[in-house]
PDB file of C-alpha atoms and ligand atoms in Angstrom:
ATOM      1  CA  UNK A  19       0.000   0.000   0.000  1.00 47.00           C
ATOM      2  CA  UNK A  20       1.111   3.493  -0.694  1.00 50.00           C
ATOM      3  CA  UNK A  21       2.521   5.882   1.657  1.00 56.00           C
ATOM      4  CA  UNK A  22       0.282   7.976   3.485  1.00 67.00           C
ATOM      5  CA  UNK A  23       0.506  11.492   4.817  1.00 74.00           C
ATOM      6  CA  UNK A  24      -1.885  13.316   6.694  1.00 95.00           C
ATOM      7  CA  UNK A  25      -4.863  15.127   4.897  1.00 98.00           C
ATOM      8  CA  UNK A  26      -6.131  19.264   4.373  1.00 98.00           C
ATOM      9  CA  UNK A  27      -8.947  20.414   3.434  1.00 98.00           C
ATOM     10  CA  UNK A  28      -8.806  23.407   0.337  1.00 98.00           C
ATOM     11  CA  UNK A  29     -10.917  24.737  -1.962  1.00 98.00           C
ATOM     12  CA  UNK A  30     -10.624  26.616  -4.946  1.00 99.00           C
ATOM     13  CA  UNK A  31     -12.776  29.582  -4.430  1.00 98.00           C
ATOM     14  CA  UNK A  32     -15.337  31.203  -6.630  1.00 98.00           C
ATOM     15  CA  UNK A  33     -13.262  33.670  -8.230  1.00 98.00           C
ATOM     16  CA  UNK A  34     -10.482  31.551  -9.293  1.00 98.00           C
ATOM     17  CA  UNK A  35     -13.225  29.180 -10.826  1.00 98.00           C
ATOM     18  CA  UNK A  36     -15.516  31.654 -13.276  1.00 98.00           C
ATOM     19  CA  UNK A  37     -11.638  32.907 -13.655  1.00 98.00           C
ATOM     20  CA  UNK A  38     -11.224  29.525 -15.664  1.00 98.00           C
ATOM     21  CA  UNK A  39      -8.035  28.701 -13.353  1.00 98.00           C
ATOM     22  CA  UNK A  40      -9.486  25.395 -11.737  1.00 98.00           C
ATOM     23  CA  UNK A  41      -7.219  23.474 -14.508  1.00 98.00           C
ATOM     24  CA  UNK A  42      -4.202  25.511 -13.296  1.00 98.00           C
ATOM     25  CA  UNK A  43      -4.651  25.247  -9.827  1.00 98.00           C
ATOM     26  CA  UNK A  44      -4.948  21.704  -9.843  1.00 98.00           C
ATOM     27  CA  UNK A  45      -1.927  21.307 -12.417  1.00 98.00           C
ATOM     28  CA  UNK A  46       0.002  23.295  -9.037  1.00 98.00           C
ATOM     29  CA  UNK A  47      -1.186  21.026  -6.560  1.00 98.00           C
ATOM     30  CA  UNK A  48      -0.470  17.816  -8.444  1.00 98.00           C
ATOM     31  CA  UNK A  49       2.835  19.701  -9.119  1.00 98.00           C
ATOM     32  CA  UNK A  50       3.434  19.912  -5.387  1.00 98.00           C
ATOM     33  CA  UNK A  51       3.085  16.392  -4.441  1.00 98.00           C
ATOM     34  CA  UNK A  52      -0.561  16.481  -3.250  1.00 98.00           C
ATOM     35  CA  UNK A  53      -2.370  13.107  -3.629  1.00 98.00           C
ATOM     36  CA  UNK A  54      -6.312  14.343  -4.301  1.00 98.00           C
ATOM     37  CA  UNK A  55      -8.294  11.833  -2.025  1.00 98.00           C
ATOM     38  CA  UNK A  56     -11.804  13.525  -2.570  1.00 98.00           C
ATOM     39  CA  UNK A  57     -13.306  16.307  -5.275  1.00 98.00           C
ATOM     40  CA  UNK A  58     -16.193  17.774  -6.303  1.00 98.00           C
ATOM     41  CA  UNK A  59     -17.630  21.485  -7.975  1.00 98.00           C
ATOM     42  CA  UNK A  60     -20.529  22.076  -5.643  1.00 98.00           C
ATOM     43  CA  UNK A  61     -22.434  25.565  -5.357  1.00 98.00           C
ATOM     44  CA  UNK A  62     -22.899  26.604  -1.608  1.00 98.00           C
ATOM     45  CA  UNK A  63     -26.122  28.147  -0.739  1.00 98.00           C
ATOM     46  CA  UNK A  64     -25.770  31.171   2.008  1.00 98.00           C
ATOM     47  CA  UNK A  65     -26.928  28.851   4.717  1.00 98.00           C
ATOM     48  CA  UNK A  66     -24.097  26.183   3.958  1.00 98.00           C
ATOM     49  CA  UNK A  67     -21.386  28.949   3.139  1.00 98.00           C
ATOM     50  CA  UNK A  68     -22.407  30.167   6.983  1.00 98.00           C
ATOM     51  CA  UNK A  69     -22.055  27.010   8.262  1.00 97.00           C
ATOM     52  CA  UNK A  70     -18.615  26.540   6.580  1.00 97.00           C
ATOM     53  CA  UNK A  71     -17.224  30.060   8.054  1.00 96.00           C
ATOM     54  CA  UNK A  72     -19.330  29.569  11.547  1.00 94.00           C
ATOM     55  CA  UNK A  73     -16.141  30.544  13.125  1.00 91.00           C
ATOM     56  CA  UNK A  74     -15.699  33.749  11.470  1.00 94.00           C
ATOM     57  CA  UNK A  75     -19.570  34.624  11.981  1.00 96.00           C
ATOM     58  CA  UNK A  76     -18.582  37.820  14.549  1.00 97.00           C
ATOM     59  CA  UNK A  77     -15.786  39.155  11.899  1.00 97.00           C
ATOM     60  CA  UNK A  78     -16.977  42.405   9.929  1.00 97.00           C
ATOM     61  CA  UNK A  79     -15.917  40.563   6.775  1.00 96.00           C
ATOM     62  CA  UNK A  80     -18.554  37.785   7.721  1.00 97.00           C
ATOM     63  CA  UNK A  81     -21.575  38.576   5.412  1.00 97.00           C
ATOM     64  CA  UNK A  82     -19.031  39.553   2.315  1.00 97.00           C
ATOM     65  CA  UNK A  83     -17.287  36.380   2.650  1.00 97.00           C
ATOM     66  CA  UNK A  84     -20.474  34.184   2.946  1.00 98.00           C
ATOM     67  CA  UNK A  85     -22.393  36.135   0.206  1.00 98.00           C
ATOM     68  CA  UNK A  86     -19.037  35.744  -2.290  1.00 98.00           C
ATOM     69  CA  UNK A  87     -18.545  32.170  -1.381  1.00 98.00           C
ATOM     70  CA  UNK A  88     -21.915  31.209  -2.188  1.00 98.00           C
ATOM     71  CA  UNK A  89     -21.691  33.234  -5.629  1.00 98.00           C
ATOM     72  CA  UNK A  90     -21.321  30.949  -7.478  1.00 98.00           C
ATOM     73  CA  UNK A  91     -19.298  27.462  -8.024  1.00 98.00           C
ATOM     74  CA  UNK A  92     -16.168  26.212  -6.044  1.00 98.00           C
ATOM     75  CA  UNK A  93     -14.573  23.229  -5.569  1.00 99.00           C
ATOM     76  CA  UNK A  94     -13.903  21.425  -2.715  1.00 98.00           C
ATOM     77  CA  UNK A  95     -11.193  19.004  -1.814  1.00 98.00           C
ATOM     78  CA  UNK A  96      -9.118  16.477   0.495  1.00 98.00           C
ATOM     79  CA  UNK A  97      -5.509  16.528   0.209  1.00 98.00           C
ATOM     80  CA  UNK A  98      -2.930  14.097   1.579  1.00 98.00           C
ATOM     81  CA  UNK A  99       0.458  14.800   2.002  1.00 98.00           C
ATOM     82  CA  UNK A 100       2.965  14.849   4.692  1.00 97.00           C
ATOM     83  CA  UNK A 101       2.708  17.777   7.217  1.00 97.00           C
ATOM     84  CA  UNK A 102      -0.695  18.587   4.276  1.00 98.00           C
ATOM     85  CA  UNK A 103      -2.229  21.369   6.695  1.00 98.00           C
ATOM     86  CA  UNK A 104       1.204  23.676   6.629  1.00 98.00           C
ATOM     87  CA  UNK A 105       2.468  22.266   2.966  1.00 98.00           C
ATOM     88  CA  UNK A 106      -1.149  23.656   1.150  1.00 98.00           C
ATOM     89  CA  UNK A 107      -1.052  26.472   3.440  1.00 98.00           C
ATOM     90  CA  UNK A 108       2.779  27.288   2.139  1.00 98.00           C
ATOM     91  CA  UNK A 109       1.387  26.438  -1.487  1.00 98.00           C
ATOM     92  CA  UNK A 110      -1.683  28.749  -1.438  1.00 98.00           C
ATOM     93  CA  UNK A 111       0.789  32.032   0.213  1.00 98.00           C
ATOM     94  CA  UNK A 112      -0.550  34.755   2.399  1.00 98.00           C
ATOM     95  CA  UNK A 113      -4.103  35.631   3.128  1.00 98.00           C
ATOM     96  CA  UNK A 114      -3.893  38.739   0.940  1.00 98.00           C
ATOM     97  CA  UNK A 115      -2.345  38.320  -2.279  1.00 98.00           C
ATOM     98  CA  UNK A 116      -0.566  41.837  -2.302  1.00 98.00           C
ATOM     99  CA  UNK A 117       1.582  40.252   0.190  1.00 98.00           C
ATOM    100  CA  UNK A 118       1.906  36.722  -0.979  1.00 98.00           C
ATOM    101  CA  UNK A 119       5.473  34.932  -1.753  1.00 98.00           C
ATOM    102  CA  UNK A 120       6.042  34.194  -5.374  1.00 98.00           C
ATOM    103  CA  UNK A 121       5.319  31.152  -6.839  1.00 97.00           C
ATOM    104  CA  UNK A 122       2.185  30.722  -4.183  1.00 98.00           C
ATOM    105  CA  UNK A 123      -1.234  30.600  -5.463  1.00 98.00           C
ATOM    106  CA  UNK A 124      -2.750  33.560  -4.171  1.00 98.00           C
ATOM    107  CA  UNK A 125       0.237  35.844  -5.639  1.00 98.00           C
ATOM    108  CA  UNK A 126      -0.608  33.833  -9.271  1.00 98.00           C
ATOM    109  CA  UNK A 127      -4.292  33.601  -9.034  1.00 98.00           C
ATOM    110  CA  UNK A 128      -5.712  35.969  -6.310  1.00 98.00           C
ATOM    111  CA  UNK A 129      -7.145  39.689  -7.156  1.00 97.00           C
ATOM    112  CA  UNK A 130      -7.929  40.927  -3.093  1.00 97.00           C
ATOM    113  CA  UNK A 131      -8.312  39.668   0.206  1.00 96.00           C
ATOM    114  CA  UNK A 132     -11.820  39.014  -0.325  1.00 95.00           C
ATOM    115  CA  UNK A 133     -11.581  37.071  -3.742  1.00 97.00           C
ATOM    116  CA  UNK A 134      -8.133  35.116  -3.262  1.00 98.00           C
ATOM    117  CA  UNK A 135      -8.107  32.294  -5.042  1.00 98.00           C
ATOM    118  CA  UNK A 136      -8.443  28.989  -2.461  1.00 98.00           C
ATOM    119  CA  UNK A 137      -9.006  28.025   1.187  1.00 98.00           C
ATOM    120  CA  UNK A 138      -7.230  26.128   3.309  1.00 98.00           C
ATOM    121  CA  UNK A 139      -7.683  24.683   6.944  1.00 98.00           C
ATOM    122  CA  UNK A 140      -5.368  25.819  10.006  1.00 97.00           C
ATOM    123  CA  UNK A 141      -5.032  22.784  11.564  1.00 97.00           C
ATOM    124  CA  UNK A 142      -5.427  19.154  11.310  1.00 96.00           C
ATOM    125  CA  UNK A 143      -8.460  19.670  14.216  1.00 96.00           C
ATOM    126  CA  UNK A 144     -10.287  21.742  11.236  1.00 96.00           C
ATOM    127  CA  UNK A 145      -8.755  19.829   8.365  1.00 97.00           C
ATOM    128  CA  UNK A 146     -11.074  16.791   9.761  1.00 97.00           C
ATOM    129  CA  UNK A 147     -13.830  18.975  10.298  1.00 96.00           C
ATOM    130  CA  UNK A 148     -14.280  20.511   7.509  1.00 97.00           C
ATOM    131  CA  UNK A 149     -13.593  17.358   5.205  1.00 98.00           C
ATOM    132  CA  UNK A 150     -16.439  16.114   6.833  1.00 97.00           C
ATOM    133  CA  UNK A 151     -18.720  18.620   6.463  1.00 98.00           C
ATOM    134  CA  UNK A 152     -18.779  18.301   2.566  1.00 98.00           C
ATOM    135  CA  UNK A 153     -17.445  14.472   2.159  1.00 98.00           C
ATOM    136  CA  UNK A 154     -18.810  11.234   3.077  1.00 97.00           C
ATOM    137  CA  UNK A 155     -16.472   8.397   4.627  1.00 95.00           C
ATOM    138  CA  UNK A 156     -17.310   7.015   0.994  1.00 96.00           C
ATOM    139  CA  UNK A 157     -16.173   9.718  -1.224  1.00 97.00           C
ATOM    140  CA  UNK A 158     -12.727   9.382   0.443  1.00 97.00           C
ATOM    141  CA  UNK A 159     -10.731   7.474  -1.987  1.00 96.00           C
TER     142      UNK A 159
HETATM  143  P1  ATP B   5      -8.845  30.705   4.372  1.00 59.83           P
HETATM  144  O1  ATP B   5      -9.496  30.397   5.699  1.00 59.83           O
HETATM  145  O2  ATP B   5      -9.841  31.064   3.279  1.00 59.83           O
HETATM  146  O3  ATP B   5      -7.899  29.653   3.934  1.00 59.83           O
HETATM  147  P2  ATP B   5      -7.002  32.403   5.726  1.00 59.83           P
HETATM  148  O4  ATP B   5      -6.943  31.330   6.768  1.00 59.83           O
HETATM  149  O5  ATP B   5      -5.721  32.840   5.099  1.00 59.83           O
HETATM  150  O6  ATP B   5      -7.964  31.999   4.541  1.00 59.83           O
HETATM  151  P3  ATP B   5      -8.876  33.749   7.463  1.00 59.83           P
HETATM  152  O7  ATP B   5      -8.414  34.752   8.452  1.00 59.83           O
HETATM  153  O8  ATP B   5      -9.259  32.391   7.929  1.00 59.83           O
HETATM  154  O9  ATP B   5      -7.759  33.651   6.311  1.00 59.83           O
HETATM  155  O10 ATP B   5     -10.098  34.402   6.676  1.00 59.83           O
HETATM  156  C1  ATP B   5     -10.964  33.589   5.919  1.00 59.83           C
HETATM  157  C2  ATP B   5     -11.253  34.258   4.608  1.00 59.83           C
HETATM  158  O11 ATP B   5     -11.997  35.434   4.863  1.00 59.83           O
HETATM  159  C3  ATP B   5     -10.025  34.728   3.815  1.00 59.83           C
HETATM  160  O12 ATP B   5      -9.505  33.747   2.979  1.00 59.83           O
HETATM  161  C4  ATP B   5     -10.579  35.878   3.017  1.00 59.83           C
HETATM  162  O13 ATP B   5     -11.186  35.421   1.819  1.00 59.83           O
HETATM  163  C5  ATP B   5     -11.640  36.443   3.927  1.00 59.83           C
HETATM  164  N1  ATP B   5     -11.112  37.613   4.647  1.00 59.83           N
HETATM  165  C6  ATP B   5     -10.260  37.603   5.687  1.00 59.83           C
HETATM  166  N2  ATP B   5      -9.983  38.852   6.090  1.00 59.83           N
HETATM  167  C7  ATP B   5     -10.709  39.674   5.293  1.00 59.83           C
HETATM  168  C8  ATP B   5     -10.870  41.071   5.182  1.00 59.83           C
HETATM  169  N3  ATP B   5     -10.235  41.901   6.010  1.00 59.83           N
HETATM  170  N4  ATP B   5     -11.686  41.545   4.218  1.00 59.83           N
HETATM  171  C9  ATP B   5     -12.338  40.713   3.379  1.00 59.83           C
HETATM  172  N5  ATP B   5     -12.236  39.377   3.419  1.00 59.83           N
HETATM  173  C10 ATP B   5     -11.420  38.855   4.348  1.00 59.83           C
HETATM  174 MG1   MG B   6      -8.666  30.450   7.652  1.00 59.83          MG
END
């Protein structure tokens, strides 16, 4: 049996999507050594885009980053890698993509804090969480 790391949870966010970068974006993470365990293009309605950012619901950014996620179509994904929370975290760059590294994501593909590209989780405690809130056990491959 393969190797296995530990899994993160990203997505590539609306923006990046409509942008036509999904191809690219994946080409990056293949690139980087990810193995893709789970994927799918869903479209969030508000409730479930709330439910995604519940911890962010007191932040003044709350209702622009709900509204924008559930905009229109993003995909949503399990990587596995070793150390995968901090290695798709280093991938995707800094939250804002004026201040992103070269060669990350957000610096390539993001256009403001708001609309930058992809999410990732902070932690392997959220990493499960959230894989679980848009993957079955089954869809795990
Ligand atoms: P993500 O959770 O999407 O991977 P992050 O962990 O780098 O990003 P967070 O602080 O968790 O950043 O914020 C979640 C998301 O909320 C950001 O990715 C961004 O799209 C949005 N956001 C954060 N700060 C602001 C802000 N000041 N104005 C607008 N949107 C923001
Ligand atoms: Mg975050």
């Amino acid at each position: 049996m393969a190797e296995q790391g530990n899994l993160t949870f990203g997505i590539i966010k609306p923006d990046a999507v409509r942008a036509g970068n999904t191809g690219r974006i994946i080409q990056h993470i293949t690139d980087a050594g990810f193995r893709t365990r789970a994927m799918k293009l869903i479209h969030m309605t508000l409730e479930e885009a709330e439910g995604f950012y519940a911890v962010h619901r007191e932040r003044p950014f709350f209702p622009e980053l709900t509204r924008f996620m559930s905009s229109a179509p993003c995909v949503v994904m399990a990587l596995e890698k070793d150390n995968a929370v901090k290695a798709w975290r280093d991938l995707m760059g800094a939250t804002d993509p004026a201040k992103a590294d070269d060669g990350t994501l957000r610096k390539e593909f993001g256009a403001s804090m708001g609309e930058n590209a992809v999410h990732g989780s902070d932690s392997e405690e959220n990493a499960a969480i959230e894989i679980s809130y848009f993957f079955s056990r089954l869809e795990l491959v």
